[in-house]
JSON list of C-alpha atoms in Angstrom, two decimals:
[
{"chain": "A", "resi": 1, "resn": "UNK", "atom": "CA", "xyz": [10.49, -14.75, 33.81]},
{"chain": "A", "resi": 2, "resn": "UNK", "atom": "CA", "xyz": [11.40, -13.57, 37.13]},
{"chain": "A", "resi": 3, "resn": "UNK", "atom": "CA", "xyz": [13.12, -16.43, 39.38]},
{"chain": "A", "resi": 4, "resn": "UNK", "atom": "CA", "xyz": [12.70, -15.89, 43.17]},
{"chain": "A", "resi": 5, "resn": "UNK", "atom": "CA", "xyz": [16.07, -16.17, 44.98]},
{"chain": "A", "resi": 6, "resn": "UNK", "atom": "CA", "xyz": [17.23, -19.46, 46.46]},
{"chain": "A", "resi": 7, "resn": "UNK", "atom": "CA", "xyz": [17.15, -19.70, 50.16]},
{"chain": "A", "resi": 8, "resn": "UNK", "atom": "CA", "xyz": [18.64, -22.40, 52.03]},
{"chain": "A", "resi": 9, "resn": "UNK", "atom": "CA", "xyz": [18.12, -23.88, 55.42]},
{"chain": "A", "resi": 10, "resn": "UNK", "atom": "CA", "xyz": [20.57, -24.30, 58.12]},
{"chain": "A", "resi": 11, "resn": "UNK", "atom": "CA", "xyz": [22.14, -27.52, 56.44]},
{"chain": "A", "resi": 12, "resn": "UNK", "atom": "CA", "xyz": [24.51, -26.24, 53.60]},
{"chain": "A", "resi": 13, "resn": "UNK", "atom": "CA", "xyz": [26.14, -29.81, 53.09]},
{"chain": "A", "resi": 14, "resn": "UNK", "atom": "CA", "xyz": [25.58, -31.55, 49.84]},
{"chain": "A", "resi": 15, "resn": "UNK", "atom": "CA", "xyz": [23.71, -35.06, 49.54]},
{"chain": "A", "resi": 16, "resn": "UNK", "atom": "CA", "xyz": [25.23, -37.75, 47.60]},
{"chain": "A", "resi": 17, "resn": "UNK", "atom": "CA", "xyz": [23.61, -41.18, 47.25]},
{"chain": "A", "resi": 18, "resn": "UNK", "atom": "CA", "xyz": [24.12, -44.28, 44.83]},
{"chain": "A", "resi": 19, "resn": "UNK", "atom": "CA", "xyz": [26.92, -44.56, 42.40]},
{"chain": "A", "resi": 20, "resn": "UNK", "atom": "CA", "xyz": [28.13, -41.01, 41.68]},
{"chain": "A", "resi": 21, "resn": "UNK", "atom": "CA", "xyz": [31.56, -40.32, 40.02]},
{"chain": "A", "resi": 22, "resn": "UNK", "atom": "CA", "xyz": [32.84, -36.74, 40.49]},
{"chain": "A", "resi": 23, "resn": "UNK", "atom": "CA", "xyz": [35.84, -35.65, 38.90]},
{"chain": "A", "resi": 24, "resn": "UNK", "atom": "CA", "xyz": [38.44, -33.89, 41.38]},
{"chain": "A", "resi": 25, "resn": "UNK", "atom": "CA", "xyz": [38.24, -30.48, 39.32]},
{"chain": "A", "resi": 26, "resn": "UNK", "atom": "CA", "xyz": [34.41, -30.34, 39.49]},
{"chain": "A", "resi": 27, "resn": "UNK", "atom": "CA", "xyz": [32.87, -27.64, 41.53]},
{"chain": "A", "resi": 28, "resn": "UNK", "atom": "CA", "xyz": [29.71, -28.31, 43.65]},
{"chain": "A", "resi": 29, "resn": "UNK", "atom": "CA", "xyz": [28.09, -25.52, 45.52]},
{"chain": "A", "resi": 30, "resn": "UNK", "atom": "CA", "xyz": [26.47, -26.24, 49.04]},
{"chain": "A", "resi": 31, "resn": "UNK", "atom": "CA", "xyz": [23.04, -27.75, 49.03]},
{"chain": "A", "resi": 32, "resn": "UNK", "atom": "CA", "xyz": [23.34, -29.80, 45.99]},
{"chain": "A", "resi": 33, "resn": "UNK", "atom": "CA", "xyz": [21.62, -33.12, 45.93]},
{"chain": "A", "resi": 34, "resn": "UNK", "atom": "CA", "xyz": [23.12, -35.91, 43.67]},
{"chain": "A", "resi": 35, "resn": "UNK", "atom": "CA", "xyz": [21.18, -39.21, 43.99]},
{"chain": "A", "resi": 36, "resn": "UNK", "atom": "CA", "xyz": [21.25, -42.27, 41.67]},
{"chain": "A", "resi": 37, "resn": "UNK", "atom": "CA", "xyz": [18.92, -45.46, 41.97]},
{"chain": "A", "resi": 38, "resn": "UNK", "atom": "CA", "xyz": [20.60, -48.62, 42.27]},
{"chain": "A", "resi": 39, "resn": "UNK", "atom": "CA", "xyz": [20.48, -49.57, 38.56]},
{"chain": "A", "resi": 40, "resn": "UNK", "atom": "CA", "xyz": [21.77, -45.94, 37.51]},
{"chain": "A", "resi": 41, "resn": "UNK", "atom": "CA", "xyz": [24.73, -43.86, 37.66]},
{"chain": "A", "resi": 42, "resn": "UNK", "atom": "CA", "xyz": [25.61, -40.07, 37.67]},
{"chain": "A", "resi": 43, "resn": "UNK", "atom": "CA", "xyz": [29.01, -38.95, 36.19]},
{"chain": "A", "resi": 44, "resn": "UNK", "atom": "CA", "xyz": [30.34, -35.37, 36.83]},
{"chain": "A", "resi": 45, "resn": "UNK", "atom": "CA", "xyz": [33.05, -34.46, 34.45]},
{"chain": "A", "resi": 46, "resn": "UNK", "atom": "CA", "xyz": [36.14, -32.21, 34.75]},
{"chain": "A", "resi": 47, "resn": "UNK", "atom": "CA", "xyz": [35.49, -28.43, 35.19]},
{"chain": "A", "resi": 48, "resn": "UNK", "atom": "CA", "xyz": [31.86, -28.60, 35.96]},
{"chain": "A", "resi": 49, "resn": "UNK", "atom": "CA", "xyz": [30.37, -26.00, 37.93]},
{"chain": "A", "resi": 50, "resn": "UNK", "atom": "CA", "xyz": [27.20, -27.12, 39.75]},
{"chain": "A", "resi": 51, "resn": "UNK", "atom": "CA", "xyz": [25.13, -24.19, 41.29]},
{"chain": "A", "resi": 52, "resn": "UNK", "atom": "CA", "xyz": [23.79, -23.75, 44.87]},
{"chain": "A", "resi": 53, "resn": "UNK", "atom": "CA", "xyz": [20.54, -25.87, 45.58]},
{"chain": "A", "resi": 54, "resn": "UNK", "atom": "CA", "xyz": [20.61, -28.01, 42.29]},
{"chain": "A", "resi": 55, "resn": "UNK", "atom": "CA", "xyz": [19.22, -31.54, 42.22]},
{"chain": "A", "resi": 56, "resn": "UNK", "atom": "CA", "xyz": [20.53, -34.29, 39.92]},
{"chain": "A", "resi": 57, "resn": "UNK", "atom": "CA", "xyz": [18.48, -37.56, 40.25]},
{"chain": "A", "resi": 58, "resn": "UNK", "atom": "CA", "xyz": [18.36, -40.68, 37.83]},
{"chain": "A", "resi": 59, "resn": "UNK", "atom": "CA", "xyz": [16.19, -43.98, 38.49]},
{"chain": "A", "resi": 60, "resn": "UNK", "atom": "CA", "xyz": [17.45, -45.69, 35.59]},
{"chain": "A", "resi": 61, "resn": "UNK", "atom": "CA", "xyz": [20.14, -45.53, 33.02]},
{"chain": "A", "resi": 62, "resn": "UNK", "atom": "CA", "xyz": [23.13, -42.78, 33.18]},
{"chain": "A", "resi": 63, "resn": "UNK", "atom": "CA", "xyz": [22.87, -39.21, 33.93]},
{"chain": "A", "resi": 64, "resn": "UNK", "atom": "CA", "xyz": [26.23, -37.45, 32.70]},
{"chain": "A", "resi": 65, "resn": "UNK", "atom": "CA", "xyz": [27.57, -33.84, 33.02]},
{"chain": "A", "resi": 66, "resn": "UNK", "atom": "CA", "xyz": [30.34, -33.28, 30.51]},
{"chain": "A", "resi": 67, "resn": "UNK", "atom": "CA", "xyz": [33.42, -31.44, 30.83]},
{"chain": "A", "resi": 68, "resn": "UNK", "atom": "CA", "xyz": [33.10, -27.60, 31.53]},
{"chain": "A", "resi": 69, "resn": "UNK", "atom": "CA", "xyz": [29.21, -27.59, 31.71]},
{"chain": "A", "resi": 70, "resn": "UNK", "atom": "CA", "xyz": [27.71, -24.87, 33.96]},
{"chain": "A", "resi": 71, "resn": "UNK", "atom": "CA", "xyz": [24.52, -25.30, 35.83]},
{"chain": "A", "resi": 72, "resn": "UNK", "atom": "CA", "xyz": [22.76, -22.40, 37.58]},
{"chain": "A", "resi": 73, "resn": "UNK", "atom": "CA", "xyz": [21.50, -22.35, 41.24]},
{"chain": "A", "resi": 74, "resn": "UNK", "atom": "CA", "xyz": [18.34, -24.15, 41.58]},
{"chain": "A", "resi": 75, "resn": "UNK", "atom": "CA", "xyz": [18.84, -26.50, 38.63]},
{"chain": "A", "resi": 76, "resn": "UNK", "atom": "CA", "xyz": [16.77, -29.67, 38.53]},
{"chain": "A", "resi": 77, "resn": "UNK", "atom": "CA", "xyz": [17.32, -32.72, 36.54]},
{"chain": "A", "resi": 78, "resn": "UNK", "atom": "CA", "xyz": [15.31, -35.72, 36.45]},
{"chain": "A", "resi": 79, "resn": "UNK", "atom": "CA", "xyz": [15.91, -38.95, 34.55]},
{"chain": "A", "resi": 80, "resn": "UNK", "atom": "CA", "xyz": [18.63, -40.02, 32.34]},
{"chain": "A", "resi": 81, "resn": "UNK", "atom": "CA", "xyz": [20.33, -37.77, 29.73]},
{"chain": "A", "resi": 82, "resn": "UNK", "atom": "CA", "xyz": [23.46, -35.75, 29.21]},
{"chain": "A", "resi": 83, "resn": "UNK", "atom": "CA", "xyz": [24.36, -32.24, 29.69]},
{"chain": "A", "resi": 84, "resn": "UNK", "atom": "CA", "xyz": [26.70, -31.38, 26.71]},
{"chain": "A", "resi": 85, "resn": "UNK", "atom": "CA", "xyz": [30.29, -30.07, 27.18]},
{"chain": "A", "resi": 86, "resn": "UNK", "atom": "CA", "xyz": [30.67, -26.41, 27.91]},
{"chain": "A", "resi": 87, "resn": "UNK", "atom": "CA", "xyz": [26.75, -25.98, 27.92]},
{"chain": "A", "resi": 88, "resn": "UNK", "atom": "CA", "xyz": [25.43, -23.16, 30.20]},
{"chain": "A", "resi": 89, "resn": "UNK", "atom": "CA", "xyz": [21.93, -23.63, 31.88]},
{"chain": "A", "resi": 90, "resn": "UNK", "atom": "CA", "xyz": [20.45, -20.83, 33.67]},
{"chain": "A", "resi": 91, "resn": "UNK", "atom": "CA", "xyz": [18.79, -21.01, 37.23]},
{"chain": "A", "resi": 92, "resn": "UNK", "atom": "CA", "xyz": [15.73, -22.59, 38.14]},
{"chain": "A", "resi": 93, "resn": "UNK", "atom": "CA", "xyz": [15.96, -24.64, 34.85]},
{"chain": "A", "resi": 94, "resn": "UNK", "atom": "CA", "xyz": [14.12, -28.05, 34.78]},
{"chain": "A", "resi": 95, "resn": "UNK", "atom": "CA", "xyz": [15.45, -30.92, 32.53]},
{"chain": "A", "resi": 96, "resn": "UNK", "atom": "CA", "xyz": [13.38, -33.97, 32.38]},
{"chain": "A", "resi": 97, "resn": "UNK", "atom": "CA", "xyz": [14.42, -37.25, 30.89]},
{"chain": "A", "resi": 98, "resn": "UNK", "atom": "CA", "xyz": [16.35, -35.23, 27.83]},
{"chain": "A", "resi": 99, "resn": "UNK", "atom": "CA", "xyz": [19.74, -33.99, 26.76]},
{"chain": "A", "resi": 100, "resn": "UNK", "atom": "CA", "xyz": [21.35, -30.58, 26.18]},
{"chain": "A", "resi": 101, "resn": "UNK", "atom": "CA", "xyz": [23.67, -30.18, 23.14]},
{"chain": "A", "resi": 102, "resn": "UNK", "atom": "CA", "xyz": [27.32, -29.35, 23.78]},
{"chain": "A", "resi": 103, "resn": "UNK", "atom": "CA", "xyz": [27.76, -25.44, 24.00]},
{"chain": "A", "resi": 104, "resn": "UNK", "atom": "CA", "xyz": [23.87, -25.00, 24.19]},
{"chain": "A", "resi": 105, "resn": "UNK", "atom": "CA", "xyz": [22.51, -22.09, 26.37]},
{"chain": "A", "resi": 106, "resn": "UNK", "atom": "CA", "xyz": [19.46, -22.46, 28.15]},
{"chain": "A", "resi": 107, "resn": "UNK", "atom": "CA", "xyz": [17.64, -19.48, 29.38]},
{"chain": "A", "resi": 108, "resn": "UNK", "atom": "CA", "xyz": [16.78, -19.32, 33.16]},
{"chain": "A", "resi": 109, "resn": "UNK", "atom": "CA", "xyz": [13.61, -20.88, 34.20]},
{"chain": "A", "resi": 110, "resn": "UNK", "atom": "CA", "xyz": [13.17, -22.92, 31.30]},
{"chain": "A", "resi": 111, "resn": "UNK", "atom": "CA", "xyz": [11.62, -26.35, 31.05]},
{"chain": "A", "resi": 112, "resn": "UNK", "atom": "CA", "xyz": [12.99, -29.18, 28.81]},
{"chain": "A", "resi": 113, "resn": "UNK", "atom": "CA", "xyz": [11.69, -32.44, 27.95]},
{"chain": "A", "resi": 114, "resn": "UNK", "atom": "CA", "xyz": [8.04, -31.93, 29.44]},
{"chain": "A", "resi": 115, "resn": "UNK", "atom": "CA", "xyz": [5.88, -33.95, 26.94]},
{"chain": "A", "resi": 116, "resn": "UNK", "atom": "CA", "xyz": [2.44, -33.17, 28.96]},
{"chain": "A", "resi": 117, "resn": "UNK", "atom": "CA", "xyz": [1.95, -29.91, 27.25]},
{"chain": "A", "resi": 118, "resn": "UNK", "atom": "CA", "xyz": [1.73, -29.49, 23.41]},
{"chain": "A", "resi": 119, "resn": "UNK", "atom": "CA", "xyz": [0.82, -25.77, 23.37]},
{"chain": "A", "resi": 120, "resn": "UNK", "atom": "CA", "xyz": [3.72, -25.06, 20.34]},
{"chain": "A", "resi": 121, "resn": "UNK", "atom": "CA", "xyz": [2.43, -28.04, 18.75]},
{"chain": "A", "resi": 122, "resn": "UNK", "atom": "CA", "xyz": [-1.21, -26.96, 18.81]},
{"chain": "A", "resi": 123, "resn": "UNK", "atom": "CA", "xyz": [-0.19, -23.35, 17.63]},
{"chain": "A", "resi": 124, "resn": "UNK", "atom": "CA", "xyz": [1.53, -24.74, 14.69]},
{"chain": "A", "resi": 125, "resn": "UNK", "atom": "CA", "xyz": [-1.53, -26.75, 13.59]},
{"chain": "A", "resi": 126, "resn": "UNK", "atom": "CA", "xyz": [-3.86, -23.92, 14.11]},
{"chain": "A", "resi": 127, "resn": "UNK", "atom": "CA", "xyz": [-1.45, -21.61, 11.97]},
{"chain": "A", "resi": 128, "resn": "UNK", "atom": "CA", "xyz": [-1.44, -24.43, 9.19]},
{"chain": "A", "resi": 129, "resn": "UNK", "atom": "CA", "xyz": [-5.18, -24.69, 9.16]},
{"chain": "A", "resi": 130, "resn": "UNK", "atom": "CA", "xyz": [-5.56, -20.88, 8.98]},
{"chain": "A", "resi": 131, "resn": "UNK", "atom": "CA", "xyz": [-3.64, -20.64, 5.92]},
{"chain": "A", "resi": 132, "resn": "UNK", "atom": "CA", "xyz": [-5.43, -19.77, 2.87]},
{"chain": "A", "resi": 133, "resn": "UNK", "atom": "CA", "xyz": [-6.02, -22.54, 0.29]},
{"chain": "A", "resi": 134, "resn": "UNK", "atom": "CA", "xyz": [-4.82, -22.13, -3.42]},
{"chain": "A", "resi": 135, "resn": "UNK", "atom": "CA", "xyz": [-7.79, -21.28, -5.82]},
{"chain": "A", "resi": 136, "resn": "UNK", "atom": "CA", "xyz": [-8.80, -24.14, -7.83]},
{"chain": "A", "resi": 137, "resn": "UNK", "atom": "CA", "xyz": [-10.95, -22.41, -10.36]},
{"chain": "A", "resi": 138, "resn": "UNK", "atom": "CA", "xyz": [-11.07, -23.57, -14.03]},
{"chain": "A", "resi": 139, "resn": "UNK", "atom": "CA", "xyz": [-9.05, -21.48, -16.28]},
{"chain": "A", "resi": 140, "resn": "UNK", "atom": "CA", "xyz": [-11.69, -21.50, -19.00]},
{"chain": "A", "resi": 141, "resn": "UNK", "atom": "CA", "xyz": [-14.36, -20.22, -16.56]},
{"chain": "A", "resi": 142, "resn": "UNK", "atom": "CA", "xyz": [-11.97, -17.50, -15.77]},
{"chain": "A", "resi": 143, "resn": "UNK", "atom": "CA", "xyz": [-11.62, -16.60, -19.41]},
{"chain": "A", "resi": 144, "resn": "UNK", "atom": "CA", "xyz": [-15.38, -16.56, -19.67]},
{"chain": "A", "resi": 145, "resn": "UNK", "atom": "CA", "xyz": [-15.73, -14.29, -16.81]},
{"chain": "A", "resi": 146, "resn": "UNK", "atom": "CA", "xyz": [-13.08, -11.77, -18.25]},
{"chain": "A", "resi": 147, "resn": "UNK", "atom": "CA", "xyz": [-15.15, -11.98, -21.99]},
{"chain": "A", "resi": 148, "resn": "UNK", "atom": "CA", "xyz": [-18.43, -11.05, -19.96]},
{"chain": "A", "resi": 149, "resn": "UNK", "atom": "CA", "xyz": [-16.75, -8.24, -18.43]},
{"chain": "A", "resi": 150, "resn": "UNK", "atom": "CA", "xyz": [-15.29, -6.87, -21.51]},
{"chain": "A", "resi": 151, "resn": "UNK", "atom": "CA", "xyz": [-18.47, -7.13, -23.31]},
{"chain": "A", "resi": 152, "resn": "UNK", "atom": "CA", "xyz": [-20.20, -5.06, -20.61]},
{"chain": "A", "resi": 153, "resn": "UNK", "atom": "CA", "xyz": [-17.57, -2.43, -20.62]},
{"chain": "A", "resi": 154, "resn": "UNK", "atom": "CA", "xyz": [-17.89, -2.25, -24.42]},
{"chain": "A", "resi": 155, "resn": "UNK", "atom": "CA", "xyz": [-21.67, -1.92, -24.47]},
{"chain": "A", "resi": 156, "resn": "UNK", "atom": "CA", "xyz": [-21.45, 0.91, -21.66]},
{"chain": "A", "resi": 157, "resn": "UNK", "atom": "CA", "xyz": [-18.60, 2.70, -23.45]},
{"chain": "A", "resi": 158, "resn": "UNK", "atom": "CA", "xyz": [-20.97, 2.66, -26.83]},
{"chain": "A", "resi": 159, "resn": "UNK", "atom": "CA", "xyz": [-24.05, 3.65, -25.15]},
{"chain": "A", "resi": 160, "resn": "UNK", "atom": "CA", "xyz": [-22.32, 6.79, -23.57]},
{"chain": "A", "resi": 161, "resn": "UNK", "atom": "CA", "xyz": [-20.71, 7.90, -27.04]},
{"chain": "A", "resi": 162, "resn": "UNK", "atom": "CA", "xyz": [-23.93, 7.45, -28.94]},
{"chain": "A", "resi": 163, "resn": "UNK", "atom": "CA", "xyz": [-25.53, 9.79, -26.23]},
{"chain": "A", "resi": 164, "resn": "UNK", "atom": "CA", "xyz": [-22.78, 12.13, -26.29]},
{"chain": "A", "resi": 165, "resn": "UNK", "atom": "CA", "xyz": [-23.01, 12.19, -30.09]},
{"chain": "A", "resi": 166, "resn": "UNK", "atom": "CA", "xyz": [-26.80, 12.67, -30.03]},
{"chain": "A", "resi": 167, "resn": "UNK", "atom": "CA", "xyz": [-26.31, 15.91, -27.55]},
{"chain": "A", "resi": 168, "resn": "UNK", "atom": "CA", "xyz": [-23.77, 17.50, -29.76]},
{"chain": "A", "resi": 169, "resn": "UNK", "atom": "CA", "xyz": [-25.93, 17.09, -33.05]},
{"chain": "A", "resi": 170, "resn": "UNK", "atom": "CA", "xyz": [-28.87, 18.67, -31.12]},
{"chain": "A", "resi": 171, "resn": "UNK", "atom": "CA", "xyz": [-26.73, 21.86, -30.00]},
{"chain": "A", "resi": 172, "resn": "UNK", "atom": "CA", "xyz": [-25.57, 22.13, -33.76]},
{"chain": "A", "resi": 173, "resn": "UNK", "atom": "CA", "xyz": [-28.86, 22.14, -35.20]},
{"chain": "A", "resi": 174, "resn": "UNK", "atom": "CA", "xyz": [-30.04, 24.84, -32.34]},
{"chain": "A", "resi": 175, "resn": "UNK", "atom": "CA", "xyz": [-27.23, 27.01, -33.39]},
{"chain": "A", "resi": 176, "resn": "UNK", "atom": "CA", "xyz": [-27.71, 26.48, -37.24]},
{"chain": "A", "resi": 177, "resn": "UNK", "atom": "CA", "xyz": [-31.41, 27.48, -37.32]},
{"chain": "A", "resi": 178, "resn": "UNK", "atom": "CA", "xyz": [-32.10, 31.17, -38.60]},
{"chain": "A", "resi": 179, "resn": "UNK", "atom": "CA", "xyz": [-33.86, 33.58, -36.99]},
{"chain": "A", "resi": 180, "resn": "UNK", "atom": "CA", "xyz": [-36.83, 35.05, -38.80]},
{"chain": "A", "resi": 181, "resn": "UNK", "atom": "CA", "xyz": [-38.25, 38.08, -38.07]},
{"chain": "A", "resi": 182, "resn": "UNK", "atom": "CA", "xyz": [-41.99, 39.16, -38.78]},
{"chain": "A", "resi": 183, "resn": "UNK", "atom": "CA", "xyz": [-42.22, 41.56, -42.00]},
{"chain": "A", "resi": 184, "resn": "UNK", "atom": "CA", "xyz": [-44.55, 43.82, -39.66]},
{"chain": "A", "resi": 185, "resn": "UNK", "atom": "CA", "xyz": [-41.50, 44.84, -37.62]},
{"chain": "A", "resi": 186, "resn": "UNK", "atom": "CA", "xyz": [-39.45, 46.19, -40.34]},
{"chain": "A", "resi": 187, "resn": "UNK", "atom": "CA", "xyz": [-39.42, 50.13, -40.16]},
{"chain": "A", "resi": 188, "resn": "UNK", "atom": "CA", "xyz": [-39.95, 52.76, -42.88]},
{"chain": "A", "resi": 189, "resn": "UNK", "atom": "CA", "xyz": [-36.79, 54.52, -42.29]},
{"chain": "A", "resi": 190, "resn": "UNK", "atom": "CA", "xyz": [-34.67, 54.40, -45.45]},
{"chain": "A", "resi": 191, "resn": "UNK", "atom": "CA", "xyz": [-30.88, 54.57, -44.62]},
{"chain": "A", "resi": 192, "resn": "UNK", "atom": "CA", "xyz": [-28.75, 56.92, -46.76]},
{"chain": "A", "resi": 193, "resn": "UNK", "atom": "CA", "xyz": [-31.57, 59.44, -47.78]},
{"chain": "A", "resi": 194, "resn": "UNK", "atom": "CA", "xyz": [-29.52, 62.44, -46.64]},
{"chain": "A", "resi": 195, "resn": "UNK", "atom": "CA", "xyz": [-26.51, 61.34, -48.64]},
{"chain": "A", "resi": 196, "resn": "UNK", "atom": "CA", "xyz": [-28.60, 61.10, -51.84]},
{"chain": "A", "resi": 197, "resn": "UNK", "atom": "CA", "xyz": [-30.26, 64.41, -51.10]},
{"chain": "A", "resi": 198, "resn": "UNK", "atom": "CA", "xyz": [-26.42, 66.18, -50.75]},
{"chain": "A", "resi": 199, "resn": "UNK", "atom": "CA", "xyz": [-25.72, 64.50, -54.03]},
{"chain": "A", "resi": 200, "resn": "UNK", "atom": "CA", "xyz": [-28.79, 65.82, -55.76]},
{"chain": "A", "resi": 201, "resn": "UNK", "atom": "CA", "xyz": [-28.05, 69.46, -54.60]},
{"chain": "A", "resi": 202, "resn": "UNK", "atom": "CA", "xyz": [-24.41, 69.16, -55.97]},
{"chain": "A", "resi": 203, "resn": "UNK", "atom": "CA", "xyz": [-25.46, 67.73, -59.31]},
{"chain": "A", "resi": 204, "resn": "UNK", "atom": "CA", "xyz": [-28.45, 70.14, -60.01]},
{"chain": "A", "resi": 205, "resn": "UNK", "atom": "CA", "xyz": [-27.67, 73.15, -58.28]},
{"chain": "A", "resi": 206, "resn": "UNK", "atom": "CA", "xyz": [-30.38, 75.06, -60.07]},
{"chain": "A", "resi": 207, "resn": "UNK", "atom": "CA", "xyz": [-33.12, 72.88, -58.37]},
{"chain": "A", "resi": 208, "resn": "UNK", "atom": "CA", "xyz": [-32.14, 74.45, -55.12]},
{"chain": "A", "resi": 209, "resn": "UNK", "atom": "CA", "xyz": [-32.55, 78.13, -56.56]},
{"chain": "A", "resi": 210, "resn": "UNK", "atom": "CA", "xyz": [-35.69, 77.40, -58.11]},
{"chain": "A", "resi": 211, "resn": "UNK", "atom": "CA", "xyz": [-37.17, 75.99, -55.21]},
{"chain": "A", "resi": 212, "resn": "UNK", "atom": "CA", "xyz": [-36.34, 79.00, -52.65]},
{"chain": "A", "resi": 213, "resn": "UNK", "atom": "CA", "xyz": [-38.50, 81.72, -54.30]},
{"chain": "A", "resi": 214, "resn": "UNK", "atom": "CA", "xyz": [-41.46, 79.32, -54.45]},
{"chain": "A", "resi": 215, "resn": "UNK", "atom": "CA", "xyz": [-40.63, 78.46, -50.78]},
{"chain": "A", "resi": 216, "resn": "UNK", "atom": "CA", "xyz": [-40.50, 82.18, -49.91]},
{"chain": "A", "resi": 217, "resn": "UNK", "atom": "CA", "xyz": [-43.76, 82.92, -51.64]},
{"chain": "A", "resi": 218, "resn": "UNK", "atom": "CA", "xyz": [-45.58, 80.33, -49.86]},
{"chain": "A", "resi": 219, "resn": "UNK", "atom": "CA", "xyz": [-44.26, 81.74, -46.65]},
{"chain": "A", "resi": 220, "resn": "UNK", "atom": "CA", "xyz": [-45.68, 85.14, -47.49]}
]
């Protein structure tokens, strides 16, 4: 958050009203306003540093700034409360009816103690409502669902196995069927006839000599 620079008018004097107790070692910059109502008081401890243009106003009770606290320029505190020792508050910060812990660091431009806005609370409620609710399913019904799924899986696997077995049986039967040829397709050629003729000539050479003249005579 960007904080605009603080600009003072012609009057640089600090304004102190009511019961205000300031330690001698405290440092107060120009333009600081310390105002306490009749039924209240402001206490500034030792070593406190209050930046330029800061306003501290209390209408009831006590507003105390403890030892070593540092308040940035343009700091605004309204109502009773306490700024803890060695606390560091950034410039243009507003504190309304609340306290700052000792040693706490507050970023510039912060707003503390404003109860009129509940944005953070509403966000927390929204996040809680959006959280998923735990399942309240009965364990028995879950087991039934698991059993049904297993039965479906087994039935599907059995059907696929049976279909695969039938396909393999059909393929085997198709391969085992013998191929029958028609007797009309058998040729009249006798294999090995030439070998038989050579064997007969070797065993009975006189037949060949007897057949030659007859063949010659027929040729004449």
